[in-house]
């Protein structure tokens, strides 16, 4: 891919500017920035044991929007055991505190994309090393939103073109921030933050690459599903499951996302849990998107604002 450009400054949570607007992300830029980063903080803590994370994930899993997906308690316990191994350094854990206090939607979203990605990955990925890689990358996918003004994250009206650009900048900002804190611009967490809005057909952002990484795609599909079924600042009524799955099915039909990952997601939304290979979906749209949704009114793009 060509070099990405930071169209807006990238700042850390405490407000330190890592890169100014206009920076081209060449290998040298990234290496110089990483060289200036403090030595890796010694203190790392399991994400699930941090603050109220574990009890919050459990309560979100029991919410009606996720109660079928996480209905099987032994499987959910096993999943939490797998998620338990994920450790993050303190400056990254503090990002969770920030969102919990200032943008609760994003806090909940980060934790549920983590849980849902791990659930799908357990089903689809055989290699335990790949699973561990996924566990490190999913919860940090939206950390670049610390570089997006809160008034944009919380806005209830459609975004204008500049605001949308600032919001979409979270993928590049997350790539820079995670490269800096992990001192590695090829780490799975940094690459997932950068690429989770890319699509298989090249219609995503920031680079418009043809997404081929299965692990990133699992995060991407979990991200879309959670964004649709959650109440958003700009959409007080969420999509019901059926309509959300129809939206994602349409994306698979158009070649934006992989059908087998979508089938696995659909299987977890059915009480009888058929093997994902047996999932077929009626092509006829039967669901109804929420009425007071301003999502379709965005002036410059119809991409989901997640
Ligand atoms: Fe997200
Ligand atoms: Fe995102």
Tab-separated table of C-alpha atoms and ligand atoms in Angstrom:
chain	number	residue	atom	x	y	z
A	1	UNK	CA	0.000	0.000	0.000
A	2	UNK	CA	1.117	3.586	-0.471
A	3	UNK	CA	2.070	5.615	2.573
A	4	UNK	CA	-0.835	6.826	4.682
A	5	UNK	CA	-1.133	10.479	5.635
A	6	UNK	CA	-2.223	11.835	9.013
A	7	UNK	CA	-4.761	14.457	7.990
A	8	UNK	CA	-5.187	15.481	11.640
A	9	UNK	CA	-2.751	15.488	14.573
A	10	UNK	CA	-2.356	12.272	16.563
A	11	UNK	CA	-2.366	12.885	20.298
A	12	UNK	CA	-2.026	10.580	23.284
A	13	UNK	CA	-4.662	10.465	25.999
A	14	UNK	CA	-2.668	12.859	28.242
A	15	UNK	CA	-2.579	15.290	25.276
A	16	UNK	CA	0.951	14.844	23.930
A	17	UNK	CA	1.086	15.364	20.155
A	18	UNK	CA	2.873	12.368	18.599
A	19	UNK	CA	2.542	13.484	14.980
A	20	UNK	CA	1.313	16.773	13.512
A	21	UNK	CA	-1.318	17.030	10.773
A	22	UNK	CA	0.115	16.359	7.338
A	23	UNK	CA	2.664	13.720	8.448
A	24	UNK	CA	3.287	10.994	5.866
A	25	UNK	CA	3.562	7.628	7.592
A	26	UNK	CA	6.726	6.294	5.991
A	27	UNK	CA	8.769	3.564	7.650
A	28	UNK	CA	11.259	6.219	8.775
A	29	UNK	CA	8.532	8.386	10.357
A	30	UNK	CA	7.214	5.399	12.273
A	31	UNK	CA	10.667	4.231	13.354
A	32	UNK	CA	11.668	7.728	14.544
A	33	UNK	CA	8.440	8.118	16.489
A	34	UNK	CA	8.876	4.706	18.129
A	35	UNK	CA	12.513	5.492	18.983
A	36	UNK	CA	11.315	8.569	20.885
A	37	UNK	CA	8.743	6.552	22.877
A	38	UNK	CA	9.441	5.863	26.543
A	39	UNK	CA	10.811	2.417	27.358
A	40	UNK	CA	7.996	-0.093	27.408
A	41	UNK	CA	6.193	0.350	30.735
A	42	UNK	CA	7.016	-2.544	33.065
A	43	UNK	CA	3.517	-2.735	34.450
A	44	UNK	CA	1.057	-4.729	32.380
A	45	UNK	CA	-2.227	-5.971	33.753
A	46	UNK	CA	-4.805	-8.453	32.491
A	47	UNK	CA	-7.529	-6.455	30.783
A	48	UNK	CA	-10.266	-8.548	32.347
A	49	UNK	CA	-9.010	-7.847	35.857
A	50	UNK	CA	-8.743	-4.108	35.296
A	51	UNK	CA	-11.266	-1.909	37.115
A	52	UNK	CA	-14.815	-3.221	36.457
A	53	UNK	CA	-14.084	-4.713	33.002
A	54	UNK	CA	-14.949	-8.330	33.799
A	55	UNK	CA	-18.279	-7.583	35.491
A	56	UNK	CA	-19.157	-5.044	32.778
A	57	UNK	CA	-18.544	-7.597	29.996
A	58	UNK	CA	-20.725	-10.115	31.831
A	59	UNK	CA	-23.537	-7.625	32.277
A	60	UNK	CA	-23.364	-6.567	28.583
A	61	UNK	CA	-23.448	-10.267	27.574
A	62	UNK	CA	-26.683	-10.683	29.562
A	63	UNK	CA	-28.310	-7.655	27.943
A	64	UNK	CA	-31.182	-8.672	25.595
A	65	UNK	CA	-29.142	-7.633	22.528
A	66	UNK	CA	-26.525	-10.303	23.333
A	67	UNK	CA	-28.427	-12.805	25.476
A	68	UNK	CA	-28.882	-15.386	22.689
A	69	UNK	CA	-25.290	-15.119	21.470
A	70	UNK	CA	-23.888	-15.609	24.972
A	71	UNK	CA	-26.710	-17.822	26.284
A	72	UNK	CA	-24.481	-20.829	26.942
A	73	UNK	CA	-22.845	-20.090	30.310
A	74	UNK	CA	-20.089	-22.795	30.162
A	75	UNK	CA	-19.007	-21.530	26.707
A	76	UNK	CA	-19.019	-17.933	27.927
A	77	UNK	CA	-16.893	-18.935	30.943
A	78	UNK	CA	-14.444	-20.705	28.613
A	79	UNK	CA	-14.362	-17.610	26.416
A	80	UNK	CA	-13.639	-15.355	29.394
A	81	UNK	CA	-10.801	-17.748	30.322
A	82	UNK	CA	-9.290	-17.180	26.895
A	83	UNK	CA	-9.768	-13.419	27.136
A	84	UNK	CA	-8.128	-13.484	30.578
A	85	UNK	CA	-4.701	-13.909	28.961
A	86	UNK	CA	-4.838	-10.469	27.323
A	87	UNK	CA	-2.568	-8.019	29.094
A	88	UNK	CA	-2.169	-4.336	28.333
A	89	UNK	CA	0.208	-1.672	29.598
A	90	UNK	CA	-1.210	0.992	31.895
A	91	UNK	CA	-1.398	3.868	29.352
A	92	UNK	CA	-3.620	1.628	27.182
A	93	UNK	CA	-5.779	0.437	30.081
A	94	UNK	CA	-6.362	4.080	30.972
A	95	UNK	CA	-8.002	4.550	27.562
A	96	UNK	CA	-10.815	2.349	28.879
A	97	UNK	CA	-11.241	4.609	31.920
A	98	UNK	CA	-11.442	7.593	29.602
A	99	UNK	CA	-14.206	6.112	27.458
A	100	UNK	CA	-16.068	4.747	30.462
A	101	UNK	CA	-16.249	8.292	31.871
A	102	UNK	CA	-16.651	10.344	28.687
A	103	UNK	CA	-18.153	8.144	25.939
A	104	UNK	CA	-19.878	5.139	27.464
A	105	UNK	CA	-21.069	3.881	24.076
A	106	UNK	CA	-17.454	3.419	22.910
A	107	UNK	CA	-16.506	1.747	26.224
A	108	UNK	CA	-19.288	-0.817	25.832
A	109	UNK	CA	-18.541	-1.238	22.128
A	110	UNK	CA	-14.826	-1.955	22.726
A	111	UNK	CA	-15.613	-4.649	25.302
A	112	UNK	CA	-18.310	-6.310	23.202
A	113	UNK	CA	-16.272	-6.313	19.978
A	114	UNK	CA	-13.561	-7.994	22.063
A	115	UNK	CA	-15.979	-10.675	23.355
A	116	UNK	CA	-17.718	-11.244	20.010
A	117	UNK	CA	-14.455	-11.395	18.031
A	118	UNK	CA	-13.094	-14.001	20.417
A	119	UNK	CA	-16.311	-16.023	20.172
A	120	UNK	CA	-16.135	-16.052	16.358
A	121	UNK	CA	-12.370	-16.627	16.312
A	122	UNK	CA	-12.698	-19.651	18.606
A	123	UNK	CA	-15.037	-21.160	16.043
A	124	UNK	CA	-13.129	-20.190	12.909
A	125	UNK	CA	-9.449	-20.191	13.865
A	126	UNK	CA	-7.699	-23.449	14.712
A	127	UNK	CA	-4.221	-22.228	15.607
A	128	UNK	CA	-4.055	-21.158	19.299
A	129	UNK	CA	-1.251	-18.698	18.467
A	130	UNK	CA	-3.578	-16.918	16.030
A	131	UNK	CA	-6.264	-16.844	18.704
A	132	UNK	CA	-3.871	-15.165	21.114
A	133	UNK	CA	-3.005	-12.669	18.441
A	134	UNK	CA	-6.704	-11.905	18.012
A	135	UNK	CA	-7.107	-11.507	21.751
A	136	UNK	CA	-4.469	-8.778	21.764
A	137	UNK	CA	-5.840	-6.920	18.764
A	138	UNK	CA	-9.628	-6.833	19.193
A	139	UNK	CA	-10.049	-4.705	22.340
A	140	UNK	CA	-7.759	-1.931	21.085
A	141	UNK	CA	-9.300	-1.607	17.601
A	142	UNK	CA	-10.941	1.790	18.302
A	143	UNK	CA	-8.347	3.281	20.681
A	144	UNK	CA	-7.567	5.907	18.029
A	145	UNK	CA	-10.843	7.556	19.010
A	146	UNK	CA	-8.925	9.296	21.819
A	147	UNK	CA	-7.663	11.543	18.986
A	148	UNK	CA	-11.226	12.394	17.843
A	149	UNK	CA	-12.957	15.342	19.582
A	150	UNK	CA	-15.617	14.108	22.016
A	151	UNK	CA	-18.233	16.429	20.501
A	152	UNK	CA	-17.898	14.458	17.242
A	153	UNK	CA	-18.077	11.063	18.975
A	154	UNK	CA	-21.196	12.157	20.847
A	155	UNK	CA	-22.885	14.096	18.033
A	156	UNK	CA	-26.535	13.230	17.495
A	157	UNK	CA	-26.952	14.961	14.117
A	158	UNK	CA	-25.452	13.744	10.829
A	159	UNK	CA	-21.760	14.526	10.512
A	160	UNK	CA	-20.529	16.980	7.905
A	161	UNK	CA	-17.651	16.075	5.585
A	162	UNK	CA	-14.882	17.412	7.845
A	163	UNK	CA	-16.351	15.790	10.951
A	164	UNK	CA	-16.577	12.479	9.121
A	165	UNK	CA	-12.942	12.782	8.059
A	166	UNK	CA	-11.986	13.447	11.680
A	167	UNK	CA	-13.963	10.399	12.809
A	168	UNK	CA	-12.461	8.162	10.123
A	169	UNK	CA	-9.030	9.391	11.186
A	170	UNK	CA	-9.385	7.118	14.266
A	171	UNK	CA	-8.045	4.160	12.278
A	172	UNK	CA	-4.793	5.917	11.337
A	173	UNK	CA	-4.554	7.511	14.810
A	174	UNK	CA	-5.019	4.096	16.447
A	175	UNK	CA	-2.277	2.652	14.260
A	176	UNK	CA	0.117	5.432	15.324
A	177	UNK	CA	-0.814	5.276	19.025
A	178	UNK	CA	-0.559	1.493	19.287
A	179	UNK	CA	2.731	1.449	17.328
A	180	UNK	CA	4.049	4.018	19.803
A	181	UNK	CA	2.938	2.278	22.994
A	182	UNK	CA	3.840	-1.234	21.799
A	183	UNK	CA	7.014	0.012	20.075
A	184	UNK	CA	6.123	-2.058	17.016
A	185	UNK	CA	4.341	-0.811	13.901
A	186	UNK	CA	3.721	-4.380	12.734
A	187	UNK	CA	2.013	-5.547	15.912
A	188	UNK	CA	-1.410	-7.192	15.371
A	189	UNK	CA	-3.032	-4.519	17.543
A	190	UNK	CA	-1.589	-1.655	15.457
A	191	UNK	CA	-2.495	-3.324	12.147
A	192	UNK	CA	-6.030	-4.160	13.314
A	193	UNK	CA	-6.588	-0.573	14.457
A	194	UNK	CA	-5.451	0.590	11.014
A	195	UNK	CA	-7.362	-1.923	8.880
A	196	UNK	CA	-10.637	-2.749	10.664
A	197	UNK	CA	-12.620	-0.440	8.340
A	198	UNK	CA	-11.071	-1.917	5.187
A	199	UNK	CA	-13.214	-4.304	3.145
A	200	UNK	CA	-12.470	-7.332	0.953
A	201	UNK	CA	-13.429	-5.456	-2.221
A	202	UNK	CA	-11.243	-2.425	-1.432
A	203	UNK	CA	-14.213	-0.145	-0.643
A	204	UNK	CA	-13.138	0.654	2.932
A	205	UNK	CA	-10.717	3.117	4.525
A	206	UNK	CA	-8.088	4.449	5.252
A	207	UNK	CA	-6.111	2.962	2.334
A	208	UNK	CA	-8.795	1.152	0.315
A	209	UNK	CA	-6.782	-2.105	0.389
A	210	UNK	CA	-8.423	-5.440	-0.369
A	211	UNK	CA	-8.646	-6.867	3.140
A	212	UNK	CA	-7.314	-10.422	3.279
A	213	UNK	CA	-6.382	-10.842	6.952
A	214	UNK	CA	-8.954	-13.191	8.515
A	215	UNK	CA	-8.315	-12.027	12.045
A	216	UNK	CA	-8.802	-8.370	11.153
A	217	UNK	CA	-11.940	-9.320	9.251
A	218	UNK	CA	-13.393	-11.081	12.291
A	219	UNK	CA	-12.914	-7.843	14.239
A	220	UNK	CA	-14.398	-5.861	11.324
A	221	UNK	CA	-17.570	-7.989	11.168
A	222	UNK	CA	-17.981	-7.967	14.973
A	223	UNK	CA	-17.527	-4.195	14.804
A	224	UNK	CA	-20.291	-3.746	12.210
A	225	UNK	CA	-22.712	-6.055	14.037
A	226	UNK	CA	-22.223	-4.344	17.395
A	227	UNK	CA	-22.547	-0.912	15.811
A	228	UNK	CA	-25.882	-1.879	14.233
A	229	UNK	CA	-27.528	-3.487	17.260
A	230	UNK	CA	-26.409	-0.838	19.761
A	231	UNK	CA	-28.074	2.482	20.457
A	232	UNK	CA	-25.813	5.126	18.937
A	233	UNK	CA	-25.625	8.846	19.678
A	234	UNK	CA	-27.143	9.496	16.239
A	235	UNK	CA	-29.614	6.600	16.364
A	236	UNK	CA	-31.510	6.188	19.628
A	237	UNK	CA	-33.265	3.038	18.399
A	238	UNK	CA	-31.023	0.150	17.418
A	239	UNK	CA	-31.394	-2.359	14.592
A	240	UNK	CA	-33.072	-5.587	15.615
A	241	UNK	CA	-30.963	-8.709	15.153
A	242	UNK	CA	-32.704	-9.884	12.039
A	243	UNK	CA	-32.314	-6.553	10.232
A	244	UNK	CA	-28.699	-6.220	11.386
A	245	UNK	CA	-27.888	-9.702	10.076
A	246	UNK	CA	-29.653	-8.889	6.794
A	247	UNK	CA	-27.498	-5.772	6.415
A	248	UNK	CA	-24.353	-7.820	6.975
A	249	UNK	CA	-25.593	-10.579	4.667
A	250	UNK	CA	-26.023	-7.967	1.947
A	251	UNK	CA	-22.425	-6.895	2.528
A	252	UNK	CA	-21.311	-10.530	2.073
A	253	UNK	CA	-23.342	-10.796	-1.139
A	254	UNK	CA	-21.608	-7.708	-2.488
A	255	UNK	CA	-18.202	-9.191	-1.615
A	256	UNK	CA	-17.346	-6.677	1.133
A	257	UNK	CA	-16.974	-9.315	3.869
A	258	UNK	CA	-16.459	-13.101	3.996
A	259	UNK	CA	-19.556	-15.284	3.916
A	260	UNK	CA	-18.258	-17.957	6.322
A	261	UNK	CA	-17.622	-15.387	9.084
A	262	UNK	CA	-21.124	-13.967	8.532
A	263	UNK	CA	-22.557	-17.533	8.644
A	264	UNK	CA	-20.818	-18.099	11.986
A	265	UNK	CA	-22.276	-14.883	13.369
A	266	UNK	CA	-25.762	-15.901	12.180
A	267	UNK	CA	-25.358	-19.350	13.751
A	268	UNK	CA	-24.604	-17.751	17.150
A	269	UNK	CA	-27.796	-15.706	16.777
A	270	UNK	CA	-29.914	-18.873	16.496
A	271	UNK	CA	-30.986	-20.767	19.596
A	272	UNK	CA	-30.312	-24.177	17.979
A	273	UNK	CA	-26.785	-23.155	16.861
A	274	UNK	CA	-26.629	-25.009	13.528
A	275	UNK	CA	-23.107	-25.580	12.129
A	276	UNK	CA	-22.215	-22.413	10.245
A	277	UNK	CA	-21.691	-24.333	6.981
A	278	UNK	CA	-25.422	-25.133	6.987
A	279	UNK	CA	-26.555	-21.518	7.337
A	280	UNK	CA	-28.536	-20.155	4.441
A	281	UNK	CA	-30.329	-16.846	4.528
A	282	UNK	CA	-33.389	-15.787	2.631
A	283	UNK	CA	-32.414	-13.221	0.029
A	284	UNK	CA	-35.651	-11.404	0.648
A	285	UNK	CA	-35.215	-8.493	3.069
A	286	UNK	CA	-37.805	-8.739	5.839
A	287	UNK	CA	-36.387	-6.545	8.572
A	288	UNK	CA	-37.050	-2.851	9.005
A	289	UNK	CA	-34.257	-0.418	9.863
A	290	UNK	CA	-35.065	1.945	12.755
A	291	UNK	CA	-37.221	4.905	11.721
A	292	UNK	CA	-35.474	7.753	13.521
A	293	UNK	CA	-32.068	6.736	12.272
A	294	UNK	CA	-30.035	9.586	10.803
A	295	UNK	CA	-27.472	7.116	9.511
A	296	UNK	CA	-28.739	7.344	5.929
A	297	UNK	CA	-28.708	11.142	5.992
A	298	UNK	CA	-24.952	11.543	6.209
A	299	UNK	CA	-24.005	14.143	3.666
A	300	UNK	CA	-20.873	12.638	2.203
A	301	UNK	CA	-20.903	8.895	2.734
A	302	UNK	CA	-23.102	6.038	3.780
A	303	UNK	CA	-20.415	4.185	5.676
A	304	UNK	CA	-21.296	3.128	9.199
A	305	UNK	CA	-19.870	5.541	11.752
A	306	UNK	CA	-18.191	2.943	13.952
B	1	LIG	FE1	-15.414	-0.130	16.383
B	2	LIG	FE1	-13.526	1.798	14.192
